[in-house]
Tab-separated table of C-alpha atoms in Angstrom:
chain	number	residue	atom	x	y	z
A	1	UNK	CA	73.364	105.536	42.867
A	2	UNK	CA	75.467	104.268	39.976
A	3	UNK	CA	78.273	106.624	41.036
A	4	UNK	CA	78.252	105.261	44.577
A	5	UNK	CA	78.301	101.656	43.376
A	6	UNK	CA	81.136	102.376	40.954
A	7	UNK	CA	83.169	104.044	43.700
A	8	UNK	CA	82.545	101.216	46.131
A	9	UNK	CA	83.754	98.619	43.634
A	10	UNK	CA	86.955	100.424	42.818
A	11	UNK	CA	87.584	102.105	46.158
A	12	UNK	CA	89.534	100.864	49.140
A	13	UNK	CA	88.725	101.181	52.836
A	14	UNK	CA	91.873	102.509	54.464
A	15	UNK	CA	91.184	101.485	58.049
A	16	UNK	CA	94.140	103.398	59.498
A	17	UNK	CA	93.103	106.597	57.703
A	18	UNK	CA	89.470	106.217	58.776
A	19	UNK	CA	90.401	105.773	62.442
A	20	UNK	CA	92.970	108.590	62.317
A	21	UNK	CA	90.426	110.993	60.845
A	22	UNK	CA	87.809	110.022	63.417
A	23	UNK	CA	90.304	110.490	66.258
A	24	UNK	CA	91.371	113.875	64.872
A	25	UNK	CA	87.769	115.084	64.645
A	26	UNK	CA	86.898	113.958	68.173
A	27	UNK	CA	90.072	115.401	69.736
A	28	UNK	CA	89.787	118.760	67.997
A	29	UNK	CA	86.121	119.520	68.591
A	30	UNK	CA	84.049	120.308	71.655
A	31	UNK	CA	82.102	117.062	71.636
A	32	UNK	CA	80.346	117.168	75.031
A	33	UNK	CA	76.952	117.265	73.317
A	34	UNK	CA	77.954	114.328	71.110
A	35	UNK	CA	78.987	112.300	74.175
A	36	UNK	CA	75.655	113.158	75.813
A	37	UNK	CA	73.763	111.893	72.747
A	38	UNK	CA	75.767	108.644	72.670
A	39	UNK	CA	75.116	107.999	76.369
A	40	UNK	CA	71.384	108.751	76.054
A	41	UNK	CA	71.003	106.367	73.109
A	42	UNK	CA	73.031	103.690	74.921
A	43	UNK	CA	70.797	103.899	77.998
A	44	UNK	CA	67.534	103.882	76.044
A	45	UNK	CA	68.644	100.996	73.821
A	46	UNK	CA	69.150	98.778	76.883
A	47	UNK	CA	65.605	99.290	78.250
A	48	UNK	CA	63.981	96.457	76.188
A	49	UNK	CA	66.527	93.965	77.616
A	50	UNK	CA	65.980	94.769	81.277
A	51	UNK	CA	63.029	92.470	82.015
A	52	UNK	CA	63.755	89.877	79.344
A	53	UNK	CA	62.930	86.394	80.568
A	54	UNK	CA	61.627	87.397	84.021
A	55	UNK	CA	58.010	86.536	83.108
A	56	UNK	CA	55.810	85.950	80.083
A	57	UNK	CA	54.076	89.336	80.310
A	58	UNK	CA	57.319	91.263	80.762
A	59	UNK	CA	58.846	89.188	77.963
A	60	UNK	CA	56.083	90.399	75.644
A	61	UNK	CA	56.634	93.959	76.844
A	62	UNK	CA	60.355	93.595	76.176
A	63	UNK	CA	59.618	92.372	72.635
A	64	UNK	CA	57.257	95.300	71.971
A	65	UNK	CA	59.816	97.780	73.299
A	66	UNK	CA	62.438	96.130	71.111
A	67	UNK	CA	60.285	96.785	68.023
A	68	UNK	CA	59.556	100.352	69.125
A	69	UNK	CA	63.256	101.036	69.768
A	70	UNK	CA	64.569	99.201	66.683
A	71	UNK	CA	65.410	102.490	64.946
A	72	UNK	CA	67.026	104.069	68.007
A	73	UNK	CA	70.556	103.538	66.676
A	74	UNK	CA	69.775	105.942	63.833
A	75	UNK	CA	70.652	108.675	66.312
A	76	UNK	CA	74.274	107.504	66.013
A	77	UNK	CA	74.077	107.999	62.245
A	78	UNK	CA	72.525	111.464	62.373
A	79	UNK	CA	74.845	112.781	65.079
A	80	UNK	CA	77.902	111.040	63.582
A	81	UNK	CA	77.318	112.614	60.163
A	82	UNK	CA	76.996	116.047	61.762
A	83	UNK	CA	80.321	115.594	63.560
A	84	UNK	CA	82.067	114.189	60.467
A	85	UNK	CA	80.793	117.071	58.315
A	86	UNK	CA	81.917	119.747	60.791
A	87	UNK	CA	78.374	120.576	61.908
A	88	UNK	CA	78.940	119.863	65.592
A	89	UNK	CA	77.120	123.052	66.570
A	90	UNK	CA	73.975	121.570	65.012
A	91	UNK	CA	73.953	118.686	67.518
A	92	UNK	CA	71.044	118.737	69.973
A	93	UNK	CA	69.169	116.441	72.337
A	94	UNK	CA	66.630	115.667	69.611
A	95	UNK	CA	69.304	113.612	67.831
A	96	UNK	CA	69.059	111.064	70.668
A	97	UNK	CA	65.367	110.505	69.911
A	98	UNK	CA	65.504	110.701	66.106
A	99	UNK	CA	64.805	106.961	65.871
A	100	UNK	CA	61.533	107.529	67.741
A	101	UNK	CA	60.577	110.875	66.199
A	102	UNK	CA	61.081	109.581	62.646
A	103	UNK	CA	59.921	106.040	63.412
A	104	UNK	CA	57.411	105.830	60.558
A	105	UNK	CA	60.050	106.943	58.055
A	106	UNK	CA	62.788	104.614	59.349
A	107	UNK	CA	60.998	101.437	60.443
A	108	UNK	CA	60.753	99.646	57.076
A	109	UNK	CA	64.482	99.967	56.382
A	110	UNK	CA	65.538	98.866	59.872
A	111	UNK	CA	63.159	95.902	59.782
A	112	UNK	CA	64.607	94.796	56.445
A	113	UNK	CA	68.142	95.225	57.797
A	114	UNK	CA	67.494	93.170	60.945
A	115	UNK	CA	65.582	90.464	59.096
A	116	UNK	CA	68.437	90.158	56.616
A	117	UNK	CA	71.194	90.049	59.243
A	118	UNK	CA	69.565	87.688	61.741
A	119	UNK	CA	67.251	85.822	59.367
A	120	UNK	CA	69.976	84.787	56.927
A	121	UNK	CA	72.413	83.935	59.735
A	122	UNK	CA	69.892	81.783	61.608
A	123	UNK	CA	68.814	80.055	58.393
A	124	UNK	CA	72.430	79.127	57.646
A	125	UNK	CA	72.900	77.978	61.246
A	126	UNK	CA	69.738	75.840	61.144
A	127	UNK	CA	70.570	74.187	57.816
A	128	UNK	CA	74.124	73.371	58.919
A	129	UNK	CA	72.864	72.041	62.257
A	130	UNK	CA	70.527	69.643	60.476
A	131	UNK	CA	73.273	68.532	58.071
A	132	UNK	CA	75.808	68.005	60.881
A	133	UNK	CA	73.270	66.087	62.966
A	134	UNK	CA	72.605	63.735	60.041
A	135	UNK	CA	76.261	63.022	59.280
A	136	UNK	CA	77.571	62.948	62.851
A	137	UNK	CA	74.550	61.076	64.144
A	138	UNK	CA	74.123	63.179	67.274
A	139	UNK	CA	71.723	61.472	69.621
A	140	UNK	CA	68.602	63.169	70.940
A	141	UNK	CA	69.936	62.656	74.456
A	142	UNK	CA	72.934	64.932	73.969
A	143	UNK	CA	70.920	67.546	72.099
A	144	UNK	CA	68.322	67.582	74.877
A	145	UNK	CA	71.066	67.781	77.491
A	146	UNK	CA	72.753	70.701	75.777
A	147	UNK	CA	69.527	72.657	75.238
A	148	UNK	CA	67.736	72.067	78.533
A	149	UNK	CA	70.597	71.928	81.039
A	150	UNK	CA	72.353	74.875	82.630
A	151	UNK	CA	75.698	75.199	80.873
A	152	UNK	CA	78.628	74.988	83.321
A	153	UNK	CA	82.152	73.586	83.435
A	154	UNK	CA	80.969	70.152	84.606
A	155	UNK	CA	78.458	69.793	81.790
A	156	UNK	CA	81.006	70.835	79.148
A	157	UNK	CA	83.605	68.421	80.561
A	158	UNK	CA	81.069	65.547	80.499
A	159	UNK	CA	80.077	66.283	76.926
A	160	UNK	CA	83.722	66.519	75.825
A	161	UNK	CA	84.324	63.086	77.336
A	162	UNK	CA	81.094	61.391	76.211
A	163	UNK	CA	80.446	63.148	72.900
A	164	UNK	CA	83.515	64.995	71.585
A	165	UNK	CA	82.116	65.030	68.038
A	166	UNK	CA	79.017	66.817	69.298
A	167	UNK	CA	81.072	69.520	71.064
A	168	UNK	CA	83.263	69.985	67.988
A	169	UNK	CA	80.112	70.371	65.910
A	170	UNK	CA	78.751	72.972	68.346
A	171	UNK	CA	82.023	74.939	68.280
A	172	UNK	CA	82.114	74.899	64.472
A	173	UNK	CA	78.457	75.968	64.233
A	174	UNK	CA	79.014	78.835	66.651
A	175	UNK	CA	81.985	80.035	64.588
A	176	UNK	CA	79.902	79.801	61.415
A	177	UNK	CA	77.059	81.721	63.070
A	178	UNK	CA	79.442	84.484	64.175
A	179	UNK	CA	80.962	84.628	60.683
A	180	UNK	CA	77.480	84.803	59.135
A	181	UNK	CA	76.499	87.659	61.441
A	182	UNK	CA	79.686	89.554	60.582
A	183	UNK	CA	79.224	89.068	56.830
A	184	UNK	CA	75.527	89.980	56.765
A	185	UNK	CA	76.214	92.957	59.034
A	186	UNK	CA	78.934	94.095	56.639
A	187	UNK	CA	76.634	93.810	53.632
A	188	UNK	CA	73.876	95.770	55.367
A	189	UNK	CA	76.151	98.313	57.051
A	190	UNK	CA	75.607	101.066	54.463
A	191	UNK	CA	71.810	100.996	54.846
A	192	UNK	CA	71.433	103.627	57.618
A	193	UNK	CA	73.639	106.088	55.728
A	194	UNK	CA	71.887	105.511	52.396
A	195	UNK	CA	68.616	106.098	54.210
A	196	UNK	CA	69.787	109.294	55.879
A	197	UNK	CA	71.748	110.883	53.031
A	198	UNK	CA	69.804	109.666	49.986
A	199	UNK	CA	66.391	108.703	51.405
A	200	UNK	CA	66.665	105.188	49.915
A	201	UNK	CA	64.511	102.759	51.883
A	202	UNK	CA	63.517	99.131	52.343
A	203	UNK	CA	64.703	96.380	50.019
A	204	UNK	CA	66.071	98.890	47.521
A	205	UNK	CA	68.324	100.204	50.266
A	206	UNK	CA	69.447	96.656	51.146
A	207	UNK	CA	70.195	95.835	47.505
A	208	UNK	CA	72.306	98.973	47.060
A	209	UNK	CA	74.114	98.395	50.354
A	210	UNK	CA	75.025	94.848	49.282
A	211	UNK	CA	76.313	96.134	45.938
A	212	UNK	CA	78.417	98.768	47.693
A	213	UNK	CA	79.832	96.582	50.449
A	214	UNK	CA	80.312	93.164	48.862
A	215	UNK	CA	83.900	94.034	47.898
A	216	UNK	CA	84.655	95.447	51.362
A	217	UNK	CA	83.493	92.621	53.662
A	218	UNK	CA	87.016	91.788	54.878
A	219	UNK	CA	87.814	95.501	55.349
A	220	UNK	CA	84.626	95.960	57.368
A	221	UNK	CA	85.353	92.943	59.585
A	222	UNK	CA	88.922	94.172	60.159
A	223	UNK	CA	87.561	97.596	61.110
A	224	UNK	CA	85.084	96.043	63.556
A	225	UNK	CA	87.721	93.782	65.108
A	226	UNK	CA	90.062	96.745	65.532
A	227	UNK	CA	87.556	98.039	68.097
A	228	UNK	CA	87.297	94.691	69.900
A	229	UNK	CA	88.634	96.110	73.166
A	230	UNK	CA	86.058	98.898	73.139
A	231	UNK	CA	83.301	96.453	72.181
A	232	UNK	CA	84.104	94.254	75.195
A	233	UNK	CA	84.248	97.288	77.492
A	234	UNK	CA	80.901	98.586	76.208
A	235	UNK	CA	79.350	95.128	76.690
A	236	UNK	CA	80.503	95.116	80.326
A	237	UNK	CA	79.145	98.630	80.863
A	238	UNK	CA	75.839	97.582	79.292
A	239	UNK	CA	75.531	94.653	81.699
A	240	UNK	CA	76.115	96.969	84.659
A	241	UNK	CA	73.654	99.448	83.155
A	242	UNK	CA	70.982	96.773	82.765
A	243	UNK	CA	71.476	95.683	86.389
A	244	UNK	CA	71.086	99.290	87.525
A	245	UNK	CA	68.034	99.982	85.365
A	246	UNK	CA	66.396	96.736	86.496
A	247	UNK	CA	66.299	98.152	90.029
A	248	UNK	CA	64.200	101.087	88.831
A	249	UNK	CA	60.407	100.520	88.882
A	250	UNK	CA	59.046	99.997	85.367
A	251	UNK	CA	56.380	102.700	85.681
A	252	UNK	CA	58.957	105.288	86.790
A	253	UNK	CA	61.227	104.393	83.883
A	254	UNK	CA	58.391	104.816	81.366
A	255	UNK	CA	57.466	108.196	82.866
A	256	UNK	CA	61.093	109.384	82.678
A	257	UNK	CA	61.432	108.294	79.032
A	258	UNK	CA	58.166	109.975	78.024
A	259	UNK	CA	59.067	113.162	79.926
A	260	UNK	CA	62.474	113.288	78.259
A	261	UNK	CA	60.897	112.854	74.840
A	262	UNK	CA	58.236	115.528	75.441
A	263	UNK	CA	60.824	117.992	76.718
A	264	UNK	CA	62.598	118.129	73.351
């Protein structure tokens, strides 16, 4: 552990070299199985979001599925490490379900990671909202309007005219929230790999990840933003995927997922 921390403090993330190496690996290997794994994980990870907000009971089901699928992204880590280490022949369909198969082993670390990323970000957002409301003196009317009204161009135009300070505050808070999510994500980004390669779990894993990544936050954010086009494209595909999956009866979807898992 001390070796990894020492390297991370003195090392440098060469974004161009990282992307070039990744591109070289993907172009010079038969990665059809890897693509299949990525697609399977992508589809399964969208299932908890399909019925979100349609009813109270389905909302609860969506929350439960979200907890059950919280480790699903670990399949990206397992399969990605195999590809990076030249073990592409070792890829198999089981890698898509590794987050479910090894749920008991992975859950504590992924819960800590998510609580850190979203908990810290929302805490910062809440505190700053309270502070801004006190100093700007935002009225309850505008807050209620913003929270309980459907957001459209007319509403935004009215608020810009009637309460420009409130809209500026909202814009600043959103930027701060995004920045907080990026920073906390950067600090926790090494957790899945520490878990997989060194079997370090929970808060110990978070602490080590923070120590490793705290000098590379800007590098990490630059690396993430360099994939902004792909991120937008994937988001659009996910929306289409959710619309398609929502047309499939819930019972049939559950049967298909269970059958796929049992067939491994």
